[in-house]
Short mmCIF file of C-alpha atoms and ligand atoms in Angstrom, two decimals:
data_model
loop_
_atom_site.label_atom_id
_atom_site.label_comp_id
_atom_site.label_asym_id
_atom_site.label_seq_id
_atom_site.Cartn_x
_atom_site.Cartn_y
_atom_site.Cartn_z
CA MET A 283 0.00 0.00 0.00
CA PHE A 284 2.47 2.58 -1.20
CA PHE A 285 0.85 5.98 -1.75
CA ALA A 286 3.61 8.18 -0.38
CA SER A 287 4.92 9.53 -3.68
CA ASP A 288 5.08 8.99 -7.40
CA ASN A 289 8.84 8.90 -6.93
CA GLY A 290 8.60 5.61 -5.06
CA GLY A 291 7.65 3.20 -7.81
CA PRO A 292 9.79 1.30 -10.29
CA ALA A 293 10.97 2.61 -13.61
CA HIS A 294 8.85 1.39 -16.52
CA PRO A 295 10.21 -1.71 -18.32
CA ALA A 296 10.20 0.16 -21.65
CA VAL A 297 12.47 2.80 -20.10
CA MET A 298 14.75 0.07 -18.77
CA ALA A 299 14.77 -1.54 -22.21
CA ALA A 300 15.83 1.74 -23.82
CA LEU A 301 18.62 2.02 -21.25
CA ALA A 302 19.76 -1.50 -22.07
CA ARG A 303 19.79 -0.63 -25.78
CA ALA A 304 21.86 2.46 -25.06
CA ASN A 305 24.31 0.50 -22.94
CA ASP A 306 26.25 -0.67 -25.95
CA GLY A 307 29.65 0.46 -27.12
CA HIS A 308 31.13 3.95 -27.03
CA ARG A 309 29.58 7.32 -27.64
CA MET A 310 30.94 10.84 -27.51
CA PRO A 311 30.28 12.21 -24.00
CA TYR A 312 28.47 15.35 -22.82
CA GLY A 313 25.42 14.91 -25.00
CA VAL A 314 27.10 14.74 -28.38
CA CYS A 315 25.57 11.43 -29.38
CA ASP A 316 22.76 9.79 -31.31
CA TRP A 317 20.76 9.06 -28.13
CA THR A 318 20.75 12.72 -27.09
CA ASP A 319 19.79 13.75 -30.62
CA ALA A 320 16.91 11.28 -30.54
CA ALA A 321 15.71 12.48 -27.13
CA VAL A 322 15.86 16.13 -28.18
CA ALA A 323 13.95 15.32 -31.38
CA LEU A 324 11.23 13.53 -29.41
CA VAL A 325 10.85 16.41 -26.93
CA ARG A 326 10.63 18.90 -29.80
CA GLU A 327 8.06 16.77 -31.55
CA ALA A 328 6.00 16.31 -28.36
CA LEU A 329 5.82 20.05 -27.76
CA ASP A 330 5.53 20.89 -31.46
CA ALA A 331 8.56 23.14 -31.05
CA PRO A 332 10.97 22.18 -33.85
CA GLY A 333 13.73 24.60 -32.83
CA ALA A 334 13.45 24.16 -29.06
CA GLU A 335 16.52 24.13 -26.88
CA VAL A 336 16.34 21.00 -24.72
CA HIS A 337 18.58 20.22 -21.75
CA LEU A 338 18.39 16.91 -19.92
CA VAL A 339 19.05 16.97 -16.18
CA THR A 340 18.56 14.52 -13.34
CA THR A 341 16.15 16.39 -11.06
CA GLY A 342 13.10 18.59 -11.30
CA THR A 343 14.77 21.05 -8.96
CA ALA A 344 17.67 21.45 -11.42
CA ALA A 345 15.30 21.90 -14.36
CA ASN A 346 13.31 24.56 -12.50
CA ALA A 347 16.32 26.41 -11.13
CA LEU A 348 18.17 26.42 -14.46
CA CYS A 349 15.12 27.56 -16.42
CA LEU A 350 14.34 30.37 -14.00
CA ALA A 351 17.98 31.43 -13.75
CA ALA A 352 18.11 31.79 -17.54
CA MET A 353 14.91 33.84 -17.45
CA SER A 354 15.81 36.32 -14.71
CA GLN A 355 18.32 38.91 -13.55
CA PRO A 356 19.83 38.73 -10.05
CA TRP A 357 17.95 41.86 -8.92
CA GLN A 358 14.54 40.62 -10.07
CA ARG A 359 11.69 38.85 -8.34
CA ILE A 360 10.15 35.61 -9.58
CA PHE A 361 6.37 35.40 -9.16
CA CYS A 362 4.84 32.08 -8.15
CA SER A 363 2.09 30.66 -5.93
CA ASP A 364 2.73 30.70 -2.21
CA ILE A 365 2.84 26.88 -2.14
CA ALA A 366 5.03 26.52 -5.23
CA HIS A 367 7.64 23.77 -5.11
CA VAL A 368 10.20 26.32 -6.33
CA LEU A 369 9.40 28.47 -3.31
CA ASP A 370 8.87 25.93 -0.55
CA ASP A 371 10.70 22.72 -1.35
CA GLU A 372 13.90 23.46 -3.21
CA MET A 373 16.01 25.01 -0.43
CA GLY A 374 16.42 28.26 -2.33
CA ALA A 375 17.83 26.55 -5.44
CA VAL A 376 16.23 29.11 -7.75
CA THR A 377 17.70 32.05 -5.84
CA PHE A 378 21.06 30.25 -5.71
CA PHE A 379 21.19 29.47 -9.43
CA ALA A 380 19.75 32.88 -10.33
CA ASN A 381 22.46 34.69 -8.37
CA GLY A 382 20.14 36.15 -5.79
CA ALA A 383 16.85 36.71 -7.62
CA GLU A 384 14.10 36.56 -4.99
CA MET A 385 10.76 34.81 -4.96
CA ALA A 386 7.50 36.79 -4.85
CA PRO A 387 4.69 34.56 -3.57
CA VAL A 388 1.10 35.08 -4.72
CA ALA A 389 -1.90 33.62 -2.85
CA HIS A 390 -3.40 30.44 -4.24
CA THR A 391 -6.73 28.64 -4.18
CA ASP A 392 -6.34 24.89 -4.53
CA GLY A 393 -2.80 25.49 -5.77
CA ARG A 394 -3.77 27.93 -8.51
CA MET A 395 -3.03 31.67 -8.59
CA ALA A 396 -5.93 33.83 -9.74
CA PRO A 397 -4.84 35.81 -12.81
CA ALA A 398 -6.08 39.03 -11.17
CA ASP A 399 -3.95 38.37 -8.07
CA LEU A 400 -0.89 37.69 -10.20
CA PHE A 401 -1.53 40.85 -12.19
CA ALA A 402 -1.93 42.90 -8.99
CA ARG A 403 1.25 41.48 -7.43
CA ILE A 404 3.26 42.25 -10.55
CA ALA A 405 1.78 45.76 -10.71
CA ARG A 406 2.89 46.40 -7.10
CA GLU A 407 6.48 45.48 -7.93
CA ASP A 408 9.10 48.02 -8.94
CA PRO A 409 9.21 47.61 -12.75
CA ARG A 410 12.97 47.07 -12.60
CA ARG A 411 12.43 44.09 -10.33
CA ARG A 412 9.72 42.36 -12.35
CA GLY A 413 11.09 38.96 -13.35
CA PRO A 414 9.56 35.75 -14.67
CA VAL A 415 6.41 33.98 -13.51
CA SER A 416 6.47 30.30 -12.56
CA VAL A 417 3.29 28.21 -12.74
CA THR A 418 3.05 24.58 -11.60
CA GLN A 419 1.01 22.06 -13.59
CA VAL A 420 -0.13 19.65 -11.91
CA THR A 421 -0.24 22.05 -8.93
CA GLU A 422 1.18 21.26 -5.52
CA ALA A 423 -2.43 20.86 -4.33
CA GLY A 424 -3.06 18.14 -6.91
CA THR A 425 -5.27 20.29 -9.14
CA VAL A 426 -4.84 21.04 -12.83
CA HIS A 427 -5.15 24.47 -14.47
CA THR A 428 -7.45 24.48 -17.47
CA LEU A 429 -5.89 25.72 -20.70
CA GLY A 430 -8.00 28.87 -20.28
CA HIS A 431 -6.58 29.46 -16.80
CA LEU A 432 -3.02 29.00 -18.08
CA ALA A 433 -3.70 31.43 -20.93
CA ALA A 434 -5.12 33.94 -18.44
CA LEU A 435 -1.98 33.66 -16.28
CA VAL A 436 0.21 34.19 -19.34
CA ALA A 437 -1.89 37.25 -20.20
CA ALA A 438 -1.61 38.56 -16.62
CA ALA A 439 2.17 38.22 -16.88
CA GLY A 440 2.12 40.64 -19.83
CA ASP A 441 5.64 40.97 -21.22
CA LEU A 442 7.18 38.86 -18.46
CA PRO A 443 8.34 35.36 -19.43
CA VAL A 444 6.42 32.41 -17.97
CA HIS A 445 7.88 29.10 -16.80
CA LEU A 446 5.85 25.93 -16.36
CA ASP A 447 6.96 23.55 -13.61
CA GLY A 448 5.80 20.39 -15.33
CA ALA A 449 7.15 17.82 -12.91
CA ARG A 450 3.81 16.09 -13.64
CA PHE A 451 3.33 17.55 -17.13
CA ALA A 452 2.07 14.26 -18.57
CA ASN A 453 -0.48 13.77 -15.78
CA ALA A 454 -1.89 17.21 -16.55
CA VAL A 455 -2.03 16.52 -20.30
CA ALA A 456 -3.82 13.23 -19.61
CA ALA A 457 -6.24 14.99 -17.25
CA LEU A 458 -7.06 17.74 -19.72
CA GLY A 459 -7.14 15.49 -22.79
CA CYS A 460 -5.25 18.18 -24.69
CA THR A 461 -2.06 18.01 -26.71
CA PRO A 462 1.25 18.59 -24.93
CA ALA A 463 1.85 21.53 -27.27
CA ALA A 464 -1.44 23.15 -26.27
CA MET A 465 -0.42 22.98 -22.62
CA ALA A 466 2.98 24.51 -23.33
CA ALA A 467 1.47 27.35 -25.40
CA GLY A 468 2.69 30.77 -24.29
CA MET A 469 5.42 29.33 -22.06
CA THR A 470 8.96 30.64 -22.39
CA ALA A 471 10.29 27.56 -20.61
CA VAL A 472 8.96 24.20 -19.49
CA SER A 473 10.38 21.78 -16.93
CA LEU A 474 9.22 18.52 -18.46
CA GLY A 475 9.11 15.76 -15.88
CA GLY A 476 10.00 12.12 -16.45
CA THR A 477 11.06 10.72 -13.08
CA LYS A 478 7.63 10.64 -11.41
CA ASN A 479 5.99 8.93 -14.34
CA GLY A 480 8.18 5.99 -15.30
CA CYS A 481 11.81 7.11 -15.60
CA LEU A 482 14.74 6.49 -13.25
CA GLY A 483 15.75 10.13 -13.11
CA VAL A 484 15.44 12.49 -16.04
CA GLU A 485 13.76 15.83 -16.58
CA ALA A 486 14.05 18.22 -19.50
CA ALA A 487 14.51 21.97 -19.32
CA VAL A 488 12.90 23.14 -22.56
CA PHE A 489 12.92 26.57 -24.21
CA PRO A 490 10.61 26.42 -27.25
CA ASP A 491 12.33 29.59 -28.50
CA PRO A 492 16.08 28.93 -28.14
CA ALA A 493 16.80 32.68 -28.21
CA ARG A 494 15.30 32.89 -24.69
CA ALA A 495 17.53 30.16 -23.20
CA HIS A 496 20.36 32.53 -22.30
CA ALA A 497 23.55 30.49 -21.89
CA LEU A 498 21.68 27.52 -20.48
CA TRP A 499 24.43 25.05 -21.33
CA ALA A 500 27.02 27.13 -19.46
CA ARG A 501 24.67 27.50 -16.47
CA ARG A 502 24.10 23.76 -16.48
CA LYS A 503 27.81 23.01 -16.59
CA ARG A 504 28.63 25.57 -13.92
CA GLY A 505 25.89 24.08 -11.74
CA GLY A 506 27.25 20.56 -12.13
CA HIS A 507 24.38 19.35 -14.27
CA VAL A 508 26.10 18.39 -17.53
CA LEU A 509 26.45 14.63 -17.27
CA SER A 510 29.37 13.18 -19.19
CA LYS A 511 27.23 10.10 -19.85
CA THR A 512 24.21 12.09 -20.97
CA ARG A 513 23.43 9.13 -23.20
CA TYR A 514 21.79 7.40 -20.23
CA LEU A 515 19.54 10.35 -19.48
CA ALA A 516 18.67 10.56 -23.14
CA ALA A 517 17.86 6.86 -23.38
CA GLN A 518 15.36 7.21 -20.55
CA MET A 519 13.70 10.14 -22.29
CA VAL A 520 13.56 8.17 -25.56
CA GLY A 521 11.93 5.17 -23.87
CA TYR A 522 9.55 7.50 -22.08
CA LEU A 523 8.37 9.55 -25.06
CA GLU A 524 8.54 7.13 -27.97
CA HIS A 525 5.27 5.40 -28.80
CA GLY A 526 3.47 7.73 -26.35
CA LEU A 527 4.41 5.73 -23.24
CA TRP A 528 4.47 8.88 -21.08
CA LEU A 529 0.82 9.68 -21.78
CA GLU A 530 -0.23 6.07 -21.14
CA THR A 531 1.53 5.86 -17.78
CA ALA A 532 0.14 9.24 -16.76
CA ALA A 533 -3.41 8.29 -17.74
CA GLN A 534 -3.05 5.06 -15.78
CA ALA A 535 -1.83 6.90 -12.67
CA ASN A 536 -4.71 9.38 -12.97
CA ARG A 537 -7.28 6.57 -13.37
CA LYS A 538 -6.04 4.78 -10.24
CA THR A 539 -6.13 8.04 -8.32
CA ALA A 540 -9.65 8.86 -9.48
CA ARG A 541 -10.82 5.48 -8.22
CA LEU A 542 -9.13 6.02 -4.87
CA ALA A 543 -10.45 9.57 -4.53
CA ALA A 544 -14.02 8.61 -5.38
CA ALA A 545 -14.03 5.92 -2.70
CA LEU A 546 -12.45 8.26 -0.15
CA ALA A 547 -14.99 10.98 -0.89
CA ASN A 548 -17.79 8.50 -0.05
CA HIS A 549 -16.34 7.59 3.32
CA PRO A 550 -18.16 9.32 6.20
CA ASP A 551 -14.95 10.11 8.12
CA VAL A 552 -12.97 11.42 5.15
CA THR A 553 -13.01 14.90 3.60
CA LEU A 554 -11.12 15.76 0.45
CA ALA A 555 -9.09 18.93 0.98
CA HIS A 556 -8.79 19.85 -2.72
CA PRO A 557 -10.41 18.70 -5.95
CA VAL A 558 -8.57 15.66 -7.31
CA ASP A 559 -7.69 16.33 -10.95
CA ALA A 560 -4.68 14.11 -11.62
CA ASN A 561 -2.68 11.69 -9.45
CA ILE A 562 -2.53 13.41 -6.04
CA VAL A 563 -5.14 13.27 -3.27
CA PHE A 564 -5.21 15.53 -0.23
CA ALA A 565 -7.69 14.30 2.37
CA ARG A 566 -8.39 14.62 6.07
CA TRP A 567 -9.29 11.73 8.30
CA PRO A 568 -9.20 11.15 12.07
CA LYS A 569 -5.92 10.39 13.78
CA GLY A 570 -7.37 7.13 15.12
CA LEU A 571 -8.02 5.95 11.58
CA HIS A 572 -4.58 7.15 10.50
CA ASP A 573 -2.90 5.17 13.30
CA ARG A 574 -4.76 2.04 12.27
CA LEU A 575 -3.86 2.44 8.57
CA ARG A 576 -0.23 3.04 9.44
CA ALA A 577 -0.16 -0.02 11.69
CA GLU A 578 -1.47 -2.08 8.75
CA GLY A 579 1.34 -0.82 6.52
CA ALA A 580 -0.28 1.98 4.53
CA GLN A 581 2.33 4.49 3.37
CA TYR A 582 1.39 8.08 2.64
CA TYR A 583 2.51 11.51 3.82
CA LEU A 584 1.05 13.14 6.87
CA MET A 585 1.04 16.86 6.14
CA GLU A 586 0.84 17.94 9.79
CA ASP A 587 2.14 16.72 13.11
CA GLY A 588 -0.18 14.06 14.49
CA ALA A 589 1.67 13.56 17.78
CA ASN A 590 -0.36 14.25 20.94
CA ARG A 591 -3.56 14.82 18.97
CA PRO A 592 -6.82 13.13 20.08
CA ALA A 593 -8.06 10.13 18.11
CA ASP A 594 -10.87 12.12 16.50
CA ALA A 595 -8.61 15.01 15.36
CA PRO A 596 -8.68 15.24 11.56
CA LEU A 597 -5.21 15.06 10.00
CA LEU A 598 -4.26 16.21 6.53
CA CYS A 599 -2.85 13.33 4.48
CA ARG A 600 -1.37 13.23 0.95
CA LEU A 601 -1.71 10.15 -1.23
CA VAL A 602 -0.15 9.84 -4.67
CA CYS A 603 -0.48 7.09 -7.28
CA ASP A 604 2.21 6.48 -9.83
CA TRP A 605 1.67 4.42 -13.00
CA SER A 606 2.55 1.16 -11.23
CA VAL A 607 0.16 1.28 -8.27
CA GLU A 608 -1.93 -1.88 -8.31
CA ASP A 609 -5.67 -2.07 -7.85
CA ALA A 610 -5.06 -4.60 -5.09
CA ALA A 611 -3.25 -1.95 -3.04
CA ILE A 612 -6.17 0.44 -3.45
CA ASP A 613 -8.64 -2.35 -2.57
CA ARG A 614 -6.70 -3.15 0.58
CA LEU A 615 -6.54 0.47 1.70
CA LEU A 616 -10.25 0.91 1.10
CA SER A 617 -11.16 -2.26 2.96
CA LEU A 618 -9.07 -1.11 5.93
CA LEU A 619 -10.79 2.26 5.83
CA HIS A 620 -14.18 0.60 6.01
CA ALA A 621 -13.19 -2.01 8.59
CA GLY A 622 -13.10 0.35 11.60
C1 PLP B 867 5.75 20.26 -8.45
C2 PLP B 867 7.15 19.75 -8.33
N1 PLP B 867 8.14 20.41 -8.94
C3 PLP B 867 9.41 20.00 -8.88
C4 PLP B 867 9.75 18.88 -8.16
C5 PLP B 867 11.22 18.57 -8.04
O1 PLP B 867 11.63 17.33 -8.37
P1 PLP B 867 12.98 16.68 -7.77
O2 PLP B 867 12.64 16.08 -6.47
O3 PLP B 867 13.34 15.71 -8.85
O4 PLP B 867 14.01 17.76 -7.66
C6 PLP B 867 8.77 18.13 -7.50
C7 PLP B 867 9.10 16.92 -6.73
O5 PLP B 867 8.42 16.48 -5.86
C8 PLP B 867 7.42 18.60 -7.57
O6 PLP B 867 6.44 17.94 -6.93
#
């Protein structure tokens, strides 16, 4: 019963097979190889951005920090929601990579900034300090922006460049039923996730217009993110994107999550904290129930300290399904929930 994270599951066999194919003979290092060319071509094709600059890195934090560093000046502020991963969970990586650029948080509802709030926050800022905007899709609250909402955020940003933290890009595409290119429309840069959805560890920092990717290779190298054996990152990305695997695994993760969320929503002691649009559920249930689930081996994140709380105190829990979660695990969790 593993629902702690979509980073906890195995890599997809097709990704492993691509790695095995790549593990043959010699190649020029540092991304000068056929595997990197193939991965870049597939990313460009997926986003319908034939000239895009594509950089493969090992973490979402690196992709975000490198993208935003290339989009900002050290004296600027970067606008994002007040629960953005780039703000809350990356130990200041963006500010570090961007030589001191600061974050400017904007209030969120269910993980999404209102375009009017973003516009107002930008308007309040000294024009010289107005830097890029970062939007997360799927949001940190597990919701998905509609294409209209994304377009409204891009419009609210005006002339400022917009970055999409797409650590769960494929889950959002699968949820919206749109094309990947439609979701990237208007974005100056996209962090395109792979790790949470079937890869071992690869993310792409993508600039559809390469003219906006100021010195990204040098920033990557300076930051220790140019792998000599880039071929193995590239092979993962090839296995992930070719034949549409990424959209299949994402749709599967979303389907499992929808099943879990629907059953949770029907339980009298459970309240969903946010709408469930993709593969993340936030829900509250009593500490007594939580203790019982934990004792039976259920793994998920507790979002608040449960120590010394009474048994009926509701606790905020986060459950995530990756592509490999089995129905049997969901069945078991649900039967435990109903057994009390
Ligand atoms: C929304 C979002 N962005 C970025 C990341 C960063 O990924 P990584 O842990 O690979 O640095 C995560 C990881 O949890 C995330 O949830």
